[in-house]
């Protein structure tokens, strides 16, 4: 009995470790499979919804503008008039050396055919407006027949293009707002496939070079694809629920972010997981240790990006306000997939996923004097000189921002001009006597005659025609002397607003007015959103690093990167790329992305530096160890992110090319100059003060025992 009791008592403790081991093995088997099944269910639900996002896009200039803008109010009132929204086209006939009588007769006949086939606004057949040099004849064509149905508008534009045909030296081009909108929609709809395929190809090549494994590179790419589909479904749901503005630009940037930021998180996780596999025997336990080690940095990184992007909700511009939640959803979906699905796949595949460079338990990592060890030595020897030299270089580059071209015009929006833009350029070269793009004035019906009389006396106006009336409003079509998208047309719009809006309660709209409102709204948004982004990013960094000095250092660094990147853009856009303007939203969007994404790498570096300091390393040793251990990962992540944004350089829209260029250049500057040299040198100079006022910022109790670099 006693022996039995003793055996039972003595044996009880010995059974505990095997039971825990069995529980651990069971979790190692079940948890990864459970995560995989959960994501398969998510993908099954997200797949059908993701396909609907392309149909949610709104790419007209008026869709970008806030409801309070004068041109938006004019467009809304126009839509409410009898017949609804009018699709306005300009049919341009041109012959070098001058149009012949046969050309004019041909043009008149074709316009008569258009008038018979469609219900046009105005009285009878469109009237031709000749250029002063006789080489060009322009016919304004407008119809309320298509309404707001995109397919009907596209069909109307294509039908007019089919009827208005040239030949024998006569060039016929269909332009105007309706044609520009149709061409813009076609360009955006054609971006989705090439943008995704190119991004995937670029990331795949870089991952193969980084991992040097026939299998490992595929996992982050596969997981990023799942995250992208999930993000598209989530954004489609947000659009249906809250009517957020979805544009081709925001959808494209979201895909870039999912693959770029997601791959960054994967690189950091896989690097830490590889370290833990040499220390821990089981992949499941190694992954848990890796997630504990780099999880806070990845979470803080994604939180910083999401917080910065969500500040765009304060923007007045619909396109910018919609970009915020759309891009934030992409980042959060990438975070969720890379911290759950990717670890599950890595654990299920085990160590063999790293073949041929399989990390062995108990083995030592290969010892190499790498680039970042050498750079750390250079920075440690002359930190002040490195910091001063880098700051001067960034400041000099930032000066180039004064060379940024003016606001982007409609006919400069494409890298390769479609027919609608070519038509506007033909008119500009021909020096036509205005009339190419009427300015719309919506006047109170009871005062329409007074408004028309006042508009006729406004500087830059050549004619005013009365159009439709309804709902207490009358439409006036104002012909400007200046050609469309010119400084002269902008001056005429501003003169009309100054003369009419306050006195008569009118709204001035049309494409020219929309471009002015885009520029003005973008400028106001910068004043509001930029401080919000800085504050939100700073708060996240303070919470993570338990310091005020380190977050201020990181924020100052990313601001310097943004200024230098815009400066390089100013030096390149006009002389090298030949761009005639800068997208009004470029400064704000590039600031938000570069600050949010640039702080990512600062978090990776400073979080590791803090870990080393908490382990007892002296400030200099902690800074150099952090640079040596994270430098390769940060460099790889920076190259991937810059490469993904560089995909936008191949797109046919100037706004996308400019955004991709500035962000790619900024990420490279941040990765190889600011993060590696300037932040590290500043940390060396500040010593423990970099962690002020936290516990690590206090003087060491035994400074004589502190390790030296």
Tab-separated table of N, CA and C in Angstrom, residues 63-207:
chain	number	residue	atom	x	y	z
A	63	UNK	N	-15.483	63.569	-59.478
A	63	UNK	CA	-15.596	62.567	-58.410
A	63	UNK	C	-14.518	62.758	-57.350
A	64	UNK	N	-13.395	63.344	-57.737
A	64	UNK	CA	-12.304	63.557	-56.790
A	64	UNK	C	-12.603	64.719	-55.848
A	65	UNK	N	-13.428	65.661	-56.302
A	65	UNK	CA	-13.623	66.913	-55.586
A	65	UNK	C	-14.631	66.785	-54.454
A	66	UNK	N	-14.519	67.644	-53.424
A	66	UNK	CA	-15.514	67.633	-52.348
A	66	UNK	C	-16.829	68.225	-52.806
A	67	UNK	N	-17.895	67.911	-52.088
A	67	UNK	CA	-19.219	68.415	-52.446
A	67	UNK	C	-19.296	69.930	-52.344
A	68	UNK	N	-18.425	70.534	-51.528
A	68	UNK	CA	-18.475	71.981	-51.316
A	68	UNK	C	-17.805	72.779	-52.428
A	69	UNK	N	-17.028	72.137	-53.298
A	69	UNK	CA	-16.332	72.864	-54.362
A	69	UNK	C	-17.336	73.453	-55.342
A	70	UNK	N	-17.013	74.651	-55.863
A	70	UNK	CA	-17.927	75.308	-56.784
A	70	UNK	C	-18.187	74.501	-58.031
A	71	UNK	N	-17.161	73.871	-58.591
A	71	UNK	CA	-17.347	73.075	-59.805
A	71	UNK	C	-18.191	71.834	-59.526
A	72	UNK	N	-18.078	71.270	-58.290
A	72	UNK	CA	-18.912	70.117	-57.940
A	72	UNK	C	-20.373	70.534	-57.836
A	73	UNK	N	-20.626	71.677	-57.192
A	73	UNK	CA	-22.008	72.161	-57.073
A	73	UNK	C	-22.598	72.423	-58.453
A	74	UNK	N	-21.785	72.969	-59.356
A	74	UNK	CA	-22.266	73.213	-60.714
A	74	UNK	C	-22.614	71.903	-61.414
A	75	UNK	N	-21.765	70.874	-61.251
A	75	UNK	CA	-22.018	69.582	-61.887
A	75	UNK	C	-23.284	68.940	-61.330
A	76	UNK	N	-23.502	69.040	-60.031
A	76	UNK	CA	-24.706	68.459	-59.418
A	76	UNK	C	-25.960	69.150	-59.949
A	77	UNK	N	-25.904	70.476	-60.050
A	77	UNK	CA	-27.056	71.211	-60.566
A	77	UNK	C	-27.302	70.892	-62.041
A	78	UNK	N	-26.230	70.712	-62.810
A	78	UNK	CA	-26.388	70.321	-64.216
A	78	UNK	C	-27.077	68.964	-64.336
A	79	UNK	N	-26.692	68.038	-63.475
A	79	UNK	CA	-27.286	66.703	-63.530
A	79	UNK	C	-28.781	66.744	-63.274
A	80	UNK	N	-29.236	67.746	-62.490
A	80	UNK	CA	-30.656	67.835	-62.136
A	80	UNK	C	-31.487	68.541	-63.201
A	81	UNK	N	-30.861	69.114	-64.213
A	81	UNK	CA	-31.601	69.798	-65.270
A	81	UNK	C	-32.320	68.783	-66.156
A	82	UNK	N	-33.323	69.218	-66.916
A	82	UNK	CA	-34.014	68.296	-67.825
A	82	UNK	C	-33.034	67.596	-68.756
A	83	UNK	N	-33.126	66.291	-68.808
A	83	UNK	CA	-32.209	65.493	-69.619
A	83	UNK	C	-31.030	64.971	-68.840
A	84	UNK	N	-30.761	65.544	-67.652
A	84	UNK	CA	-29.675	65.051	-66.805
A	84	UNK	C	-28.314	65.528	-67.269
A	85	UNK	N	-27.295	64.778	-66.890
A	85	UNK	CA	-25.913	65.152	-67.181
A	85	UNK	C	-25.645	65.080	-68.678
A	86	UNK	N	-24.960	66.100	-69.180
A	86	UNK	CA	-24.618	66.137	-70.599
A	86	UNK	C	-23.203	65.614	-70.816
A	87	UNK	N	-23.040	64.801	-71.842
A	87	UNK	CA	-21.713	64.350	-72.262
A	87	UNK	C	-21.233	65.302	-73.341
A	88	UNK	N	-20.123	66.007	-73.063
A	88	UNK	CA	-19.625	67.038	-73.969
A	88	UNK	C	-18.396	66.534	-74.709
A	89	UNK	N	-18.427	66.678	-76.030
A	89	UNK	CA	-17.323	66.250	-76.884
A	89	UNK	C	-16.881	67.411	-77.772
A	90	UNK	N	-15.664	67.298	-78.258
A	90	UNK	CA	-15.149	68.233	-79.257
A	90	UNK	C	-14.608	67.412	-80.415
A	91	UNK	N	-15.202	67.594	-81.586
A	91	UNK	CA	-14.745	66.880	-82.780
A	91	UNK	C	-13.849	67.835	-83.567
A	92	UNK	N	-12.591	67.448	-83.748
A	92	UNK	CA	-11.575	68.338	-84.316
A	92	UNK	C	-11.136	67.816	-85.680
A	93	UNK	N	-11.344	68.645	-86.719
A	93	UNK	CA	-10.888	68.334	-88.077
A	93	UNK	C	-9.651	69.186	-88.362
A	94	UNK	N	-8.590	68.535	-88.864
A	94	UNK	CA	-7.349	69.267	-89.071
A	94	UNK	C	-6.635	68.758	-90.328
A	95	UNK	N	-6.090	69.707	-91.079
A	95	UNK	CA	-5.224	69.375	-92.222
A	95	UNK	C	-4.055	70.356	-92.228
A	96	UNK	N	-2.844	69.793	-92.249
A	96	UNK	CA	-1.662	70.651	-92.352
A	96	UNK	C	-1.736	71.460	-93.639
A	97	UNK	N	-1.490	72.743	-93.537
A	97	UNK	CA	-1.549	73.608	-94.710
A	97	UNK	C	-2.908	74.225	-94.936
A	98	UNK	N	-3.929	73.794	-94.225
A	98	UNK	CA	-5.251	74.406	-94.329
A	98	UNK	C	-6.309	73.445	-94.835
A	99	UNK	N	-7.519	73.547	-94.286
A	99	UNK	CA	-8.646	72.712	-94.697
A	99	UNK	C	-9.153	73.139	-96.069
A	100	UNK	N	-9.585	72.174	-96.851
A	100	UNK	CA	-10.161	72.456	-98.165
A	100	UNK	C	-11.673	72.569	-98.050
A	101	UNK	N	-12.308	73.037	-99.148
A	101	UNK	CA	-13.772	73.121	-99.160
A	101	UNK	C	-14.381	71.733	-99.015
A	102	UNK	N	-13.723	70.716	-99.599
A	102	UNK	CA	-14.223	69.346	-99.475
A	102	UNK	C	-14.134	68.869	-98.024
A	103	UNK	N	-13.072	69.279	-97.334
A	103	UNK	CA	-12.935	68.906	-95.920
A	103	UNK	C	-14.090	69.488	-95.103
A	104	UNK	N	-14.413	70.758	-95.336
A	104	UNK	CA	-15.484	71.405	-94.574
A	104	UNK	C	-16.832	70.759	-94.885
A	105	UNK	N	-17.034	70.426	-96.133
A	105	UNK	CA	-18.293	69.772	-96.502
A	105	UNK	C	-18.383	68.385	-95.862
A	106	UNK	N	-17.275	67.690	-95.846
A	106	UNK	CA	-17.246	66.359	-95.228
A	106	UNK	C	-17.549	66.452	-93.735
A	107	UNK	N	-16.947	67.443	-93.082
A	107	UNK	CA	-17.184	67.628	-91.657
A	107	UNK	C	-18.646	67.960	-91.388
A	108	UNK	N	-19.220	68.846	-92.177
A	108	UNK	CA	-20.620	69.222	-91.976
A	108	UNK	C	-21.540	68.024	-92.169
A	109	UNK	N	-21.245	67.197	-93.168
A	109	UNK	CA	-22.072	66.014	-93.398
A	109	UNK	C	-21.989	65.024	-92.247
A	110	UNK	N	-20.789	64.816	-91.736
A	110	UNK	CA	-20.631	63.876	-90.621
A	110	UNK	C	-21.336	64.389	-89.364
A	111	UNK	N	-21.269	65.691	-89.121
A	111	UNK	CA	-21.955	66.238	-87.949
A	111	UNK	C	-23.473	66.152	-88.114
A	112	UNK	N	-23.931	66.268	-89.331
A	112	UNK	CA	-25.365	66.092	-89.580
A	112	UNK	C	-25.782	64.655	-89.269
A	113	UNK	N	-24.935	63.701	-89.619
A	113	UNK	CA	-25.226	62.295	-89.310
A	113	UNK	C	-25.261	62.062	-87.800
A	114	UNK	N	-24.337	62.700	-87.065
A	114	UNK	CA	-24.327	62.567	-85.604
A	114	UNK	C	-25.604	63.147	-85.015
A	115	UNK	N	-26.035	64.306	-85.548
A	115	UNK	CA	-27.250	64.948	-85.034
A	115	UNK	C	-28.490	64.105	-85.301
A	116	UNK	N	-28.496	63.387	-86.415
A	116	UNK	CA	-29.640	62.515	-86.712
A	116	UNK	C	-29.664	61.281	-85.807
A	117	UNK	N	-28.488	60.773	-85.485
A	117	UNK	CA	-28.409	59.518	-84.727
A	117	UNK	C	-28.590	59.720	-83.226
A	118	UNK	N	-28.346	60.944	-82.730
A	118	UNK	CA	-28.374	61.165	-81.283
A	118	UNK	C	-29.140	62.443	-80.951
A	119	UNK	N	-29.675	62.483	-79.750
A	119	UNK	CA	-30.392	63.665	-79.265
A	119	UNK	C	-29.374	64.619	-78.658
A	120	UNK	N	-29.032	65.663	-79.427
A	120	UNK	CA	-28.010	66.598	-78.988
A	120	UNK	C	-28.645	67.793	-78.296
A	121	UNK	N	-27.878	68.408	-77.385
A	121	UNK	CA	-28.347	69.639	-76.753
A	121	UNK	C	-28.116	70.799	-77.709
A	122	UNK	N	-28.839	71.895	-77.515
A	122	UNK	CA	-28.716	73.030	-78.416
A	122	UNK	C	-29.696	72.906	-79.568
A	123	UNK	N	-29.669	73.915	-80.408
A	123	UNK	CA	-30.622	73.957	-81.523
A	123	UNK	C	-29.978	73.415	-82.788
A	124	UNK	N	-30.509	72.302	-83.262
A	124	UNK	CA	-30.102	71.764	-84.549
A	124	UNK	C	-28.714	71.192	-84.566
A	125	UNK	N	-28.098	71.262	-85.766
A	125	UNK	CA	-26.800	70.650	-86.008
A	125	UNK	C	-25.691	71.449	-85.330
A	126	UNK	N	-24.638	70.783	-84.814
A	126	UNK	CA	-23.527	71.515	-84.201
A	126	UNK	C	-22.907	72.509	-85.183
A	127	UNK	N	-22.433	73.640	-84.639
A	127	UNK	CA	-21.830	74.689	-85.448
A	127	UNK	C	-20.313	74.617	-85.347
A	128	UNK	N	-19.645	74.649	-86.493
A	128	UNK	CA	-18.198	74.556	-86.510
A	128	UNK	C	-17.528	75.863	-86.146
A	129	UNK	N	-16.414	75.765	-85.419
A	129	UNK	CA	-15.627	76.942	-85.035
A	129	UNK	C	-14.255	76.809	-85.687
A	130	UNK	N	-13.939	77.667	-86.678
A	130	UNK	CA	-12.654	77.534	-87.376
A	130	UNK	C	-11.520	78.177	-86.585
A	131	UNK	N	-10.303	77.694	-86.815
A	131	UNK	CA	-9.126	78.322	-86.220
A	131	UNK	C	-8.725	79.524	-87.053
A	132	UNK	N	-7.915	80.388	-86.461
A	132	UNK	CA	-7.510	81.602	-87.162
A	132	UNK	C	-6.637	81.304	-88.377
A	133	UNK	N	-5.877	80.206	-88.319
A	133	UNK	CA	-4.997	79.898	-89.452
A	133	UNK	C	-5.668	79.033	-90.508
A	134	UNK	N	-6.920	78.658	-90.297
A	134	UNK	CA	-7.653	77.896	-91.293
A	134	UNK	C	-7.306	76.428	-91.370
A	135	UNK	N	-6.465	75.930	-90.467
A	135	UNK	CA	-6.050	74.528	-90.537
A	135	UNK	C	-6.972	73.601	-89.752
A	136	UNK	N	-7.810	74.156	-88.891
A	136	UNK	CA	-8.580	73.338	-87.957
A	136	UNK	C	-10.018	73.825	-87.886
A	137	UNK	N	-10.914	72.878	-87.758
A	137	UNK	CA	-12.340	73.172	-87.571
A	137	UNK	C	-12.826	72.330	-86.404
A	138	UNK	N	-13.421	72.995	-85.409
A	138	UNK	CA	-13.838	72.303	-84.190
A	138	UNK	C	-15.351	72.369	-84.047
A	139	UNK	N	-15.974	71.216	-83.786
A	139	UNK	CA	-17.418	71.131	-83.566
A	139	UNK	C	-17.689	70.705	-82.119
A	140	UNK	N	-18.309	71.573	-81.298
A	140	UNK	CA	-18.759	71.128	-79.973
A	140	UNK	C	-20.009	70.253	-80.118
A	141	UNK	N	-19.990	69.083	-79.507
A	141	UNK	CA	-21.110	68.140	-79.557
A	141	UNK	C	-21.447	67.747	-78.121
A	142	UNK	N	-22.714	67.923	-77.742
A	142	UNK	CA	-23.124	67.562	-76.380
A	142	UNK	C	-24.474	66.873	-76.430
A	143	UNK	N	-24.651	65.896	-75.560
A	143	UNK	CA	-25.892	65.145	-75.519
A	143	UNK	C	-26.182	64.686	-74.091
A	144	UNK	N	-27.454	64.762	-73.718
A	144	UNK	CA	-27.890	64.212	-72.421
A	144	UNK	C	-28.376	62.780	-72.562
A	145	UNK	N	-28.328	62.263	-73.765
A	145	UNK	CA	-28.846	60.926	-74.047
A	145	UNK	C	-28.182	59.824	-73.216
A	146	UNK	N	-26.832	59.835	-73.042
A	146	UNK	CA	-26.223	58.740	-72.268
A	146	UNK	C	-26.487	58.820	-70.776
A	147	UNK	N	-26.793	60.047	-70.259
A	147	UNK	CA	-26.998	60.186	-68.819
A	147	UNK	C	-25.720	59.904	-68.051
A	148	UNK	N	-25.850	59.254	-66.879
A	148	UNK	CA	-24.693	58.956	-66.039
A	148	UNK	C	-24.234	57.510	-66.165
A	149	UNK	N	-24.798	56.785	-67.114
A	149	UNK	CA	-24.412	55.394	-67.302
A	149	UNK	C	-23.093	55.329	-68.067
A	150	UNK	N	-22.065	54.765	-67.424
A	150	UNK	CA	-20.736	54.745	-68.032
A	150	UNK	C	-20.717	54.010	-69.362
A	151	UNK	N	-21.445	52.904	-69.438
A	151	UNK	CA	-21.471	52.137	-70.679
A	151	UNK	C	-22.124	52.940	-71.797
A	152	UNK	N	-23.199	53.681	-71.473
A	152	UNK	CA	-23.883	54.494	-72.482
A	152	UNK	C	-22.993	55.651	-72.941
A	153	UNK	N	-22.268	56.264	-72.004
A	153	UNK	CA	-21.347	57.343	-72.373
A	153	UNK	C	-20.265	56.810	-73.299
A	154	UNK	N	-19.699	55.658	-72.944
A	154	UNK	CA	-18.657	55.066	-73.781
A	154	UNK	C	-19.190	54.742	-75.173
A	155	UNK	N	-20.410	54.223	-75.241
A	155	UNK	CA	-21.001	53.887	-76.540
A	155	UNK	C	-21.224	55.147	-77.382
A	156	UNK	N	-21.665	56.231	-76.735
A	156	UNK	CA	-21.876	57.488	-77.452
A	156	UNK	C	-20.556	58.019	-78.014
A	157	UNK	N	-19.500	58.006	-77.187
A	157	UNK	CA	-18.198	58.495	-77.633
A	157	UNK	C	-17.686	57.657	-78.808
A	158	UNK	N	-17.783	56.345	-78.687
A	158	UNK	CA	-17.281	55.479	-79.752
A	158	UNK	C	-18.095	55.643	-81.037
A	159	UNK	N	-19.400	55.895	-80.910
A	159	UNK	CA	-20.226	56.088	-82.105
A	159	UNK	C	-19.843	57.379	-82.830
A	160	UNK	N	-19.617	58.448	-82.070
A	160	UNK	CA	-19.191	59.704	-82.693
A	160	UNK	C	-17.833	59.512	-83.368
A	161	UNK	N	-16.942	58.771	-82.723
A	161	UNK	CA	-15.637	58.516	-83.324
A	161	UNK	C	-15.756	57.691	-84.610
A	162	UNK	N	-16.710	56.778	-84.639
A	162	UNK	CA	-16.897	55.954	-85.841
A	162	UNK	C	-17.447	56.783	-86.998
A	163	UNK	N	-18.336	57.735	-86.693
A	163	UNK	CA	-18.932	58.564	-87.750
A	163	UNK	C	-17.937	59.599	-88.249
A	164	UNK	N	-17.230	60.252	-87.296
A	164	UNK	CA	-16.291	61.316	-87.653
A	164	UNK	C	-14.966	60.690	-88.080
A	165	UNK	N	-14.844	60.395	-89.358
A	165	UNK	CA	-13.659	59.700	-89.872
A	165	UNK	C	-12.904	60.604	-90.835
A	166	UNK	N	-11.584	60.483	-90.801
A	166	UNK	CA	-10.745	61.264	-91.699
A	166	UNK	C	-10.227	60.430	-92.846
A	167	UNK	N	-9.079	60.859	-93.379
A	167	UNK	CA	-8.477	60.167	-94.510
A	167	UNK	C	-7.965	61.149	-95.537
A	168	UNK	N	-7.044	60.694	-96.378
A	168	UNK	CA	-6.470	61.528	-97.431
A	168	UNK	C	-5.850	62.806	-96.865
A	169	UNK	N	-5.147	62.668	-95.744
A	169	UNK	CA	-4.483	63.830	-95.157
A	169	UNK	C	-5.320	64.597	-94.158
A	170	UNK	N	-6.608	64.292	-94.070
A	170	UNK	CA	-7.482	64.956	-93.095
A	170	UNK	C	-7.490	64.152	-91.800
A	171	UNK	N	-7.124	64.789	-90.702
A	171	UNK	CA	-7.107	64.147	-89.391
A	171	UNK	C	-8.361	64.535	-88.623
A	172	UNK	N	-9.035	63.533	-88.049
A	172	UNK	CA	-10.225	63.781	-87.235
A	172	UNK	C	-10.005	63.147	-85.868
A	173	UNK	N	-10.164	63.957	-84.847
A	173	UNK	CA	-9.968	63.490	-83.469
A	173	UNK	C	-11.133	63.951	-82.610
A	174	UNK	N	-11.578	63.073	-81.721
A	174	UNK	CA	-12.680	63.394	-80.811
A	174	UNK	C	-12.109	63.582	-79.414
A	175	UNK	N	-12.262	64.782	-78.874
A	175	UNK	CA	-11.790	65.101	-77.536
A	175	UNK	C	-12.913	65.647	-76.684
A	176	UNK	N	-12.559	66.505	-75.741
A	176	UNK	CA	-13.537	67.065	-74.829
A	176	UNK	C	-13.683	66.240	-73.566
A	177	UNK	N	-14.390	66.778	-72.563
A	177	UNK	CA	-14.493	66.091	-71.264
A	177	UNK	C	-15.033	64.672	-71.351
A	178	UNK	N	-16.054	64.457	-72.184
A	178	UNK	CA	-16.629	63.114	-72.278
A	178	UNK	C	-15.642	62.104	-72.830
A	179	UNK	N	-14.873	62.502	-73.847
A	179	UNK	CA	-13.883	61.600	-74.439
A	179	UNK	C	-12.711	61.385	-73.492
A	180	UNK	N	-12.281	62.449	-72.802
A	180	UNK	CA	-11.194	62.294	-71.831
A	180	UNK	C	-11.596	61.319	-70.736
A	181	UNK	N	-12.837	61.457	-70.236
A	181	UNK	CA	-13.309	60.542	-69.198
A	181	UNK	C	-13.344	59.099	-69.670
A	182	UNK	N	-13.786	58.891	-70.915
A	182	UNK	CA	-13.830	57.537	-71.470
A	182	UNK	C	-12.428	56.958	-71.615
A	183	UNK	N	-11.497	57.773	-72.137
A	183	UNK	CA	-10.116	57.298	-72.286
A	183	UNK	C	-9.477	57.032	-70.926
A	184	UNK	N	-9.773	57.891	-69.945
A	184	UNK	CA	-9.221	57.698	-68.609
A	184	UNK	C	-9.735	56.396	-67.997
A	185	UNK	N	-11.027	56.141	-68.154
A	185	UNK	CA	-11.608	54.906	-67.616
A	185	UNK	C	-10.987	53.684	-68.279
A	186	UNK	N	-10.762	53.775	-69.590
A	186	UNK	CA	-10.153	52.647	-70.302
A	186	UNK	C	-8.732	52.392	-69.809
A	187	UNK	N	-7.983	53.479	-69.552
A	187	UNK	CA	-6.618	53.323	-69.060
A	187	UNK	C	-6.622	52.679	-67.678
A	188	UNK	N	-7.480	53.171	-66.780
A	188	UNK	CA	-7.514	52.626	-65.427
A	188	UNK	C	-7.960	51.164	-65.422
A	189	UNK	N	-8.944	50.832	-66.274
A	189	UNK	CA	-9.410	49.446	-66.308
A	189	UNK	C	-8.339	48.507	-66.860
A	190	UNK	N	-7.437	49.054	-67.676
A	190	UNK	CA	-6.369	48.219	-68.241
A	190	UNK	C	-5.172	48.092	-67.298
A	191	UNK	N	-5.182	48.839	-66.174
A	191	UNK	CA	-4.032	48.818	-65.273
A	191	UNK	C	-4.011	47.597	-64.375
A	192	UNK	N	-5.211	47.117	-63.968
A	192	UNK	CA	-5.286	46.116	-62.899
A	192	UNK	C	-4.411	44.901	-63.186
A	193	UNK	N	-4.572	44.301	-64.369
A	193	UNK	CA	-3.801	43.109	-64.700
A	193	UNK	C	-2.313	43.373	-64.790
A	194	UNK	N	-1.870	44.314	-65.662
A	194	UNK	CA	-0.434	44.582	-65.778
A	194	UNK	C	0.207	45.021	-64.462
A	195	UNK	N	-0.498	45.827	-63.689
A	195	UNK	CA	0.067	46.287	-62.419
A	195	UNK	C	0.307	45.112	-61.483
A	196	UNK	N	-0.666	44.224	-61.374
A	196	UNK	CA	-0.527	43.076	-60.485
A	196	UNK	C	0.575	42.136	-60.974
A	197	UNK	N	0.561	41.816	-62.292
A	197	UNK	CA	1.544	40.867	-62.814
A	197	UNK	C	2.962	41.413	-62.688
A	198	UNK	N	3.125	42.699	-62.989
A	198	UNK	CA	4.455	43.289	-62.907
A	198	UNK	C	4.948	43.322	-61.468
A	199	UNK	N	4.061	43.674	-60.546
A	199	UNK	CA	4.434	43.700	-59.129
A	199	UNK	C	4.856	42.318	-58.659
A	200	UNK	N	4.072	41.313	-59.009
A	200	UNK	CA	4.394	39.943	-58.614
A	200	UNK	C	5.737	39.525	-59.190
A	201	UNK	N	5.982	39.846	-60.453
A	201	UNK	CA	7.244	39.454	-61.090
A	201	UNK	C	8.432	40.126	-60.418
A	202	UNK	N	8.316	41.417	-60.126
A	202	UNK	CA	9.413	42.150	-59.498
A	202	UNK	C	9.713	41.586	-58.111
A	203	UNK	N	8.668	41.366	-57.313
A	203	UNK	CA	8.866	40.831	-55.963
A	203	UNK	C	9.447	39.421	-56.027
A	204	UNK	N	8.972	38.614	-56.968
A	204	UNK	CA	9.475	37.243	-57.092
A	204	UNK	C	10.974	37.229	-57.380
A	205	UNK	N	11.411	38.050	-58.325
A	205	UNK	CA	12.841	38.087	-58.672
A	205	UNK	C	13.674	38.498	-57.461
A	206	UNK	N	13.224	39.526	-56.748
A	206	UNK	CA	13.989	39.998	-55.596
A	206	UNK	C	14.032	38.954	-54.482
A	207	UNK	N	12.914	38.269	-54.248
A	207	UNK	CA	12.895	37.256	-53.192
A	207	UNK	C	13.793	36.067	-53.537
